[in-house]
CSV table of C-alpha atoms in Angstrom, one decimal:
chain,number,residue,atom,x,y,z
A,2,UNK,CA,-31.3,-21.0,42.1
A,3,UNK,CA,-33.4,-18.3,43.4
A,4,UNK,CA,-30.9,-15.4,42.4
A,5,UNK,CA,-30.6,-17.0,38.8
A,6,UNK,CA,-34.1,-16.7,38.2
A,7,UNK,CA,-34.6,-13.3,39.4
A,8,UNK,CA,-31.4,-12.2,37.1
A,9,UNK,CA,-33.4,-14.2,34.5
A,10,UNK,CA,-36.5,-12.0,35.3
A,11,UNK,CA,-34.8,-8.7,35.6
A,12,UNK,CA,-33.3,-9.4,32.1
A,13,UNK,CA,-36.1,-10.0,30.2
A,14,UNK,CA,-37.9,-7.4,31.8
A,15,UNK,CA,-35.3,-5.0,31.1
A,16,UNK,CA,-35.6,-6.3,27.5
A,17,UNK,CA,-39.5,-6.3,27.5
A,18,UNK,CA,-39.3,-2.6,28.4
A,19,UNK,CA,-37.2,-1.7,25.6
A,20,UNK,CA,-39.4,-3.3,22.6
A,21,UNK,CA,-42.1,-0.8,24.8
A,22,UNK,CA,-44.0,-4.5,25.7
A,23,UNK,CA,-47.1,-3.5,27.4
A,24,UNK,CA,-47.3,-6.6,29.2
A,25,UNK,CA,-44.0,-6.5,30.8
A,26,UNK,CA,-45.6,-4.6,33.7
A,27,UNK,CA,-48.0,-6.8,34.3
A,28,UNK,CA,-46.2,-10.0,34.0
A,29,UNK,CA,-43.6,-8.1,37.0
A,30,UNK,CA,-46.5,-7.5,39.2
A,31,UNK,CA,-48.1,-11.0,38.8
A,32,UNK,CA,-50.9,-10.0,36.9
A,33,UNK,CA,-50.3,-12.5,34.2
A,34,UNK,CA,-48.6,-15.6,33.7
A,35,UNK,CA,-45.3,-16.2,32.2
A,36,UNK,CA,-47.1,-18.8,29.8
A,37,UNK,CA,-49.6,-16.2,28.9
A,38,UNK,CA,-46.9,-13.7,28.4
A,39,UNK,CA,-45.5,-15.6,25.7
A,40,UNK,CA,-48.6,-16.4,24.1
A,41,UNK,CA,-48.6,-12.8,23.3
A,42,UNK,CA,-45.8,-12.7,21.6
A,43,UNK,CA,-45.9,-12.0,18.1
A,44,UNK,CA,-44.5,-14.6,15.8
A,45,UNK,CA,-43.7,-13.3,12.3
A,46,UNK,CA,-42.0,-16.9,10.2
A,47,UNK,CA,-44.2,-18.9,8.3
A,48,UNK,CA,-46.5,-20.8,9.9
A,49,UNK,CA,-48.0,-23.1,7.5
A,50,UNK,CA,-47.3,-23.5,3.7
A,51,UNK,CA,-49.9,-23.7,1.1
A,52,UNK,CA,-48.2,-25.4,-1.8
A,53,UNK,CA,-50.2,-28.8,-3.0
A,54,UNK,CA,-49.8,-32.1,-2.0
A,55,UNK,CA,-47.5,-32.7,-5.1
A,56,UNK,CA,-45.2,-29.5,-4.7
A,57,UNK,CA,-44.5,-31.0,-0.7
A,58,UNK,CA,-44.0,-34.2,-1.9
A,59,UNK,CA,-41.1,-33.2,-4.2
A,60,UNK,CA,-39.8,-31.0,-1.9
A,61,UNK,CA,-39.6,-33.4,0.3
A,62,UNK,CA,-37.8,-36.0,-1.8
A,63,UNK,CA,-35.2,-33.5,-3.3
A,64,UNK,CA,-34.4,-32.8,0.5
A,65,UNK,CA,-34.1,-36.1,1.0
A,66,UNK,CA,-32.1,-36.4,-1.5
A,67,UNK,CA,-29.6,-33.9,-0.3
A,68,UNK,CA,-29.2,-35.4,2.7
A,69,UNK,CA,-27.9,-38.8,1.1
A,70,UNK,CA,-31.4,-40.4,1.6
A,71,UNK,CA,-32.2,-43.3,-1.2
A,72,UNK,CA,-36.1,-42.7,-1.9
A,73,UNK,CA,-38.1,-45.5,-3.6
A,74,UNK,CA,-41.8,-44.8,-4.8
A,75,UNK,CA,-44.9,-47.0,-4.2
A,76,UNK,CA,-48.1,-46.5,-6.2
A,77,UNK,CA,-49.8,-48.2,-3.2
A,78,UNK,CA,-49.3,-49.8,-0.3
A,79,UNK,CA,-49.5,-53.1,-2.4
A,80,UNK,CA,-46.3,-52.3,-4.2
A,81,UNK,CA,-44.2,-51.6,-0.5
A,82,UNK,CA,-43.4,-55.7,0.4
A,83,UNK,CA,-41.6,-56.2,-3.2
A,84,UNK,CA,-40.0,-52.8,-2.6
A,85,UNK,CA,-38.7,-53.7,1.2
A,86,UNK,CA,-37.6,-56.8,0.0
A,87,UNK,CA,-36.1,-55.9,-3.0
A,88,UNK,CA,-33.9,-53.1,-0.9
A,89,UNK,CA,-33.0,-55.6,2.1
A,90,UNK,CA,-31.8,-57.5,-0.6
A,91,UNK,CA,-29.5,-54.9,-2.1
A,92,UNK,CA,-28.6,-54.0,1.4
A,93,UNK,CA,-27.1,-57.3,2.3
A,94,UNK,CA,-29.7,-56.9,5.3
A,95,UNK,CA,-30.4,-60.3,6.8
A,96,UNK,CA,-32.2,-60.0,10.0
A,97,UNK,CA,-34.8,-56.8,10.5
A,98,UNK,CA,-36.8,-56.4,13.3
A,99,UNK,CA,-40.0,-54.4,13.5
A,100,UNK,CA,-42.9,-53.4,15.6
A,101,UNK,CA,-45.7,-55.7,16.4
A,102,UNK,CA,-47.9,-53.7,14.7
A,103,UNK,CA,-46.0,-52.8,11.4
A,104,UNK,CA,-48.6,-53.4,8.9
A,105,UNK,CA,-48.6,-57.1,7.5
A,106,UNK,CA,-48.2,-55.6,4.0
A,107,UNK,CA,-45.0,-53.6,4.9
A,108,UNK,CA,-43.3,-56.9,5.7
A,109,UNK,CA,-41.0,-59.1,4.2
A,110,UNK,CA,-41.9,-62.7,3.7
A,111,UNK,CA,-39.1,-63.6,1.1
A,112,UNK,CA,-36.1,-66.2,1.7
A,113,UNK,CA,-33.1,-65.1,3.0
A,114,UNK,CA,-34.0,-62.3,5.6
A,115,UNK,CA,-35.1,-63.2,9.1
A,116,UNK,CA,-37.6,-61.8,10.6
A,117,UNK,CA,-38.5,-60.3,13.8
A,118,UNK,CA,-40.7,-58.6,16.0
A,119,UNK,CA,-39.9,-56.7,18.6
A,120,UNK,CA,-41.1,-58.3,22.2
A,121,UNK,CA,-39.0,-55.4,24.6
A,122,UNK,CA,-35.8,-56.7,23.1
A,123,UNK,CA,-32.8,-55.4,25.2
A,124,UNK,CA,-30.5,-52.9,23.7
A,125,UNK,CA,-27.7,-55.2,23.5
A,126,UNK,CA,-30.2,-58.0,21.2
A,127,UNK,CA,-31.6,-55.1,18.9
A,128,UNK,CA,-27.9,-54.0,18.7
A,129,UNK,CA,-26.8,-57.5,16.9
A,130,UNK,CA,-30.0,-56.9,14.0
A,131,UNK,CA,-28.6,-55.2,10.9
A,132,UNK,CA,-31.9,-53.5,10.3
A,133,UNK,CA,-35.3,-52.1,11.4
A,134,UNK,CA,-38.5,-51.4,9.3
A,135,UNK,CA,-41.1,-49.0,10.5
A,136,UNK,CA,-43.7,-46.3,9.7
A,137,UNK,CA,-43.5,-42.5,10.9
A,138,UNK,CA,-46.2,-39.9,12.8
A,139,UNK,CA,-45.4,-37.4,9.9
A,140,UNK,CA,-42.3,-35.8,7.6
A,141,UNK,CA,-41.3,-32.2,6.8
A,142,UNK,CA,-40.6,-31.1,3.6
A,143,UNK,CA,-39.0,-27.7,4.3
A,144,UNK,CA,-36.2,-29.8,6.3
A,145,UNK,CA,-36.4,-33.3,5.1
A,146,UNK,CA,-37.0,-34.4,7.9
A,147,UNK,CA,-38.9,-37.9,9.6
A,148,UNK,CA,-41.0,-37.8,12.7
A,149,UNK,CA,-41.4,-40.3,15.0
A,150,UNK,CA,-43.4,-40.4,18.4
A,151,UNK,CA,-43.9,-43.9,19.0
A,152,UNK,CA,-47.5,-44.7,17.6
A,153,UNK,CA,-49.0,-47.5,15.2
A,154,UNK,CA,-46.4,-48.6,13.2
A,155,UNK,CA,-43.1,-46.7,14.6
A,156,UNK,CA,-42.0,-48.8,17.4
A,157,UNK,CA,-39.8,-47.5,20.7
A,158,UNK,CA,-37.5,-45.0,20.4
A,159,UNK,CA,-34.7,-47.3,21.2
A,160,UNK,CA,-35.5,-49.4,18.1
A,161,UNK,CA,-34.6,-46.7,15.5
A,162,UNK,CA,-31.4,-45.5,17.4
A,163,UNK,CA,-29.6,-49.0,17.2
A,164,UNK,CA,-30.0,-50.9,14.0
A,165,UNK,CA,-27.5,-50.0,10.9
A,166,UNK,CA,-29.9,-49.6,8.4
A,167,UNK,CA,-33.8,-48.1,8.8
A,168,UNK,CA,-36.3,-48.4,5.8
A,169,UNK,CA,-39.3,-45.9,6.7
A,170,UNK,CA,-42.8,-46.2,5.0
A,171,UNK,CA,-44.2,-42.8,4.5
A,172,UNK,CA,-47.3,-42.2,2.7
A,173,UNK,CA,-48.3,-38.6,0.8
A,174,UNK,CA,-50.6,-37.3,2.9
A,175,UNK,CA,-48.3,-37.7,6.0
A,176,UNK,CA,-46.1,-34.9,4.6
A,177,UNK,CA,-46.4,-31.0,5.8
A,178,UNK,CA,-44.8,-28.3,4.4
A,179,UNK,CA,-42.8,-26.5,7.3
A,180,UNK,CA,-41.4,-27.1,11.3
A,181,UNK,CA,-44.4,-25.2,12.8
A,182,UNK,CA,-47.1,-27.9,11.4
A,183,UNK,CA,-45.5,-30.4,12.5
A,184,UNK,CA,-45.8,-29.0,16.2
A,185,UNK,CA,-49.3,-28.5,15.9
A,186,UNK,CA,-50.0,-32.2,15.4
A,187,UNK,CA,-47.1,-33.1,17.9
A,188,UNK,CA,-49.6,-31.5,20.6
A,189,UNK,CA,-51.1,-34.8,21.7
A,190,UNK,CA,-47.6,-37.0,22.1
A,191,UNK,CA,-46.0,-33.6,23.5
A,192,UNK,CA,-48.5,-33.9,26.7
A,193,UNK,CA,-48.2,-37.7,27.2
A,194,UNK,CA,-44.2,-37.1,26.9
A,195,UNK,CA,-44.3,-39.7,24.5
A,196,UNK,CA,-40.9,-40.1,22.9
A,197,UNK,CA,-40.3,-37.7,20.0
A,198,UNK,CA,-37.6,-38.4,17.2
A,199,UNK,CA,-36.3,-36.2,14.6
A,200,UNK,CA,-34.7,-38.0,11.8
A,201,UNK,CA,-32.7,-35.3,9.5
A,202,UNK,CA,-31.1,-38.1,7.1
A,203,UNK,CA,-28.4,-40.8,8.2
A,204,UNK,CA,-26.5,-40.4,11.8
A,205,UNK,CA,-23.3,-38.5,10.9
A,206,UNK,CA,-21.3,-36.1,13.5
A,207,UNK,CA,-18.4,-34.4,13.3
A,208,UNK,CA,-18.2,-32.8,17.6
A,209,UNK,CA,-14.8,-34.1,17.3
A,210,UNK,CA,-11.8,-32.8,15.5
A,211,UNK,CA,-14.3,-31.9,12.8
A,212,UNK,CA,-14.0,-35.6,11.5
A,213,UNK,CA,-17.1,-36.4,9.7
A,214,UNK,CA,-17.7,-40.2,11.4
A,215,UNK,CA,-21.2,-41.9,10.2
A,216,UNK,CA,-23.6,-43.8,12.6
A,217,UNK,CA,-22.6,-42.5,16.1
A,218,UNK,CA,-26.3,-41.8,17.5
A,219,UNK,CA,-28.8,-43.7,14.9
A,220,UNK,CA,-28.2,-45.4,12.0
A,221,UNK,CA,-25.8,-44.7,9.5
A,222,UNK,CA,-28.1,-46.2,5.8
A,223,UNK,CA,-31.5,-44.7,5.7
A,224,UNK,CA,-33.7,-45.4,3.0
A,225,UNK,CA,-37.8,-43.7,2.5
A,226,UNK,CA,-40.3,-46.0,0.9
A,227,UNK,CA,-43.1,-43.0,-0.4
A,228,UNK,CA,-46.3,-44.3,-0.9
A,229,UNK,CA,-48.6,-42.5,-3.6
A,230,UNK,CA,-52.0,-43.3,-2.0
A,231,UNK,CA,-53.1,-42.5,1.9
């Protein structure tokens, strides 16, 4: 263990001296941290986007879009319960579960589709429901991609892997424009090591044989419900 870190070391010291790093010295003799090292480093990609809240929100749909993502609009959160049934309904989804604090207006209440909530269910019990319902921390345009780290509205991890079919609420202003801004609001559920989930459109894989196969780590229908007001 020891020698592979010191090869680590004299590697990237060896490739520190060659940009002509001024802190490659120091970081050799102690002087500074590793951590503070990298700090340093200069970071040349985008870091934020400034396009408006309209430009991000089309962006994020047409990506959405491309990744074989159904998207259905919502002038306000008043509008999402006739939406969420109306999809569970075309989705021959009869039994969803959700977490306990999915917002009463998100929620079915229609004939037909059983409801329930989710009381530390075991894997095998949210394996048998053919759906799950919940909200998101934030979405990506750039990548079209949903972000989940288990706060209000989002559930466990574990509840979002199993189910066949997910329908996820976002609203407008949870959208950002590229990867890096997302971090930055990741900070706080990074430091708890809170669960973090990246959703990049419906499970698919193809590790083996190069056979596309739907489904294999997370569910293989997803569906985004965009709401229009915060």
């Amino acid at each position: 263990m020891t020698q592979r870190a010191d090869g680590r070391d004299v590697m990237l010291g060896a490739i520190r001296q060659a940009l002509g790093r001024e802190s490659a010295q120091a970081v050799e003799t102690g002087a500074i941290s590793r951590q503070e090292d990298w700090g340093r480093i200069e970071r040349r990609y985008r870091q934020r986007d400034d396009a408006d809240g309209e430009t991000l929100l089309e962006r994020f749909e047409k990506r959405l879009e491309g990744l074989g993502v159904r998207v259905l609009h919502a002038g306000s959160v008043n509008d999402v319960v006739g939406i969420v049934e109306q999809r569970l309904k075309a989705n021959a989804v009869a039994s969803v579960m959700v977490p306990p604090d999915l917002p009463r207006t998100w929620r079915p209440e229609g004939e037909g589709v059983t409801l329930i909530e989710d009381d530390r269910h075991s894997a095998q019990a949210i394996n048998d429901i053919a759906g799950v319902i919940t909200g998101c921390r934030l979405a990506i345009a750039e990548t079209g991609s949903i972000v989940l780290d288990t706060g209000p509205g989002q559930g466990r991890r574990l509840l979002t892997l199993m189910p066949d079919y997910h329908l996820c609420v976002i609203h407008a202003d949870q959208i950002v424009g590229l990867v890096p801004e997302a971090m930055s609001q990741l900070v706080t559920a990074e430091r708890t090591r809170a669960p973090i989930t990246f959703i990049t459109g419906p499970s698919a894989t193809a590790d083996i044989e190069l056979s596309r196969v739907a489904g294999v780590h997370g569910p293989r229908r997803l569906e985004v419900i965009l709401v229009a007001e915060a």
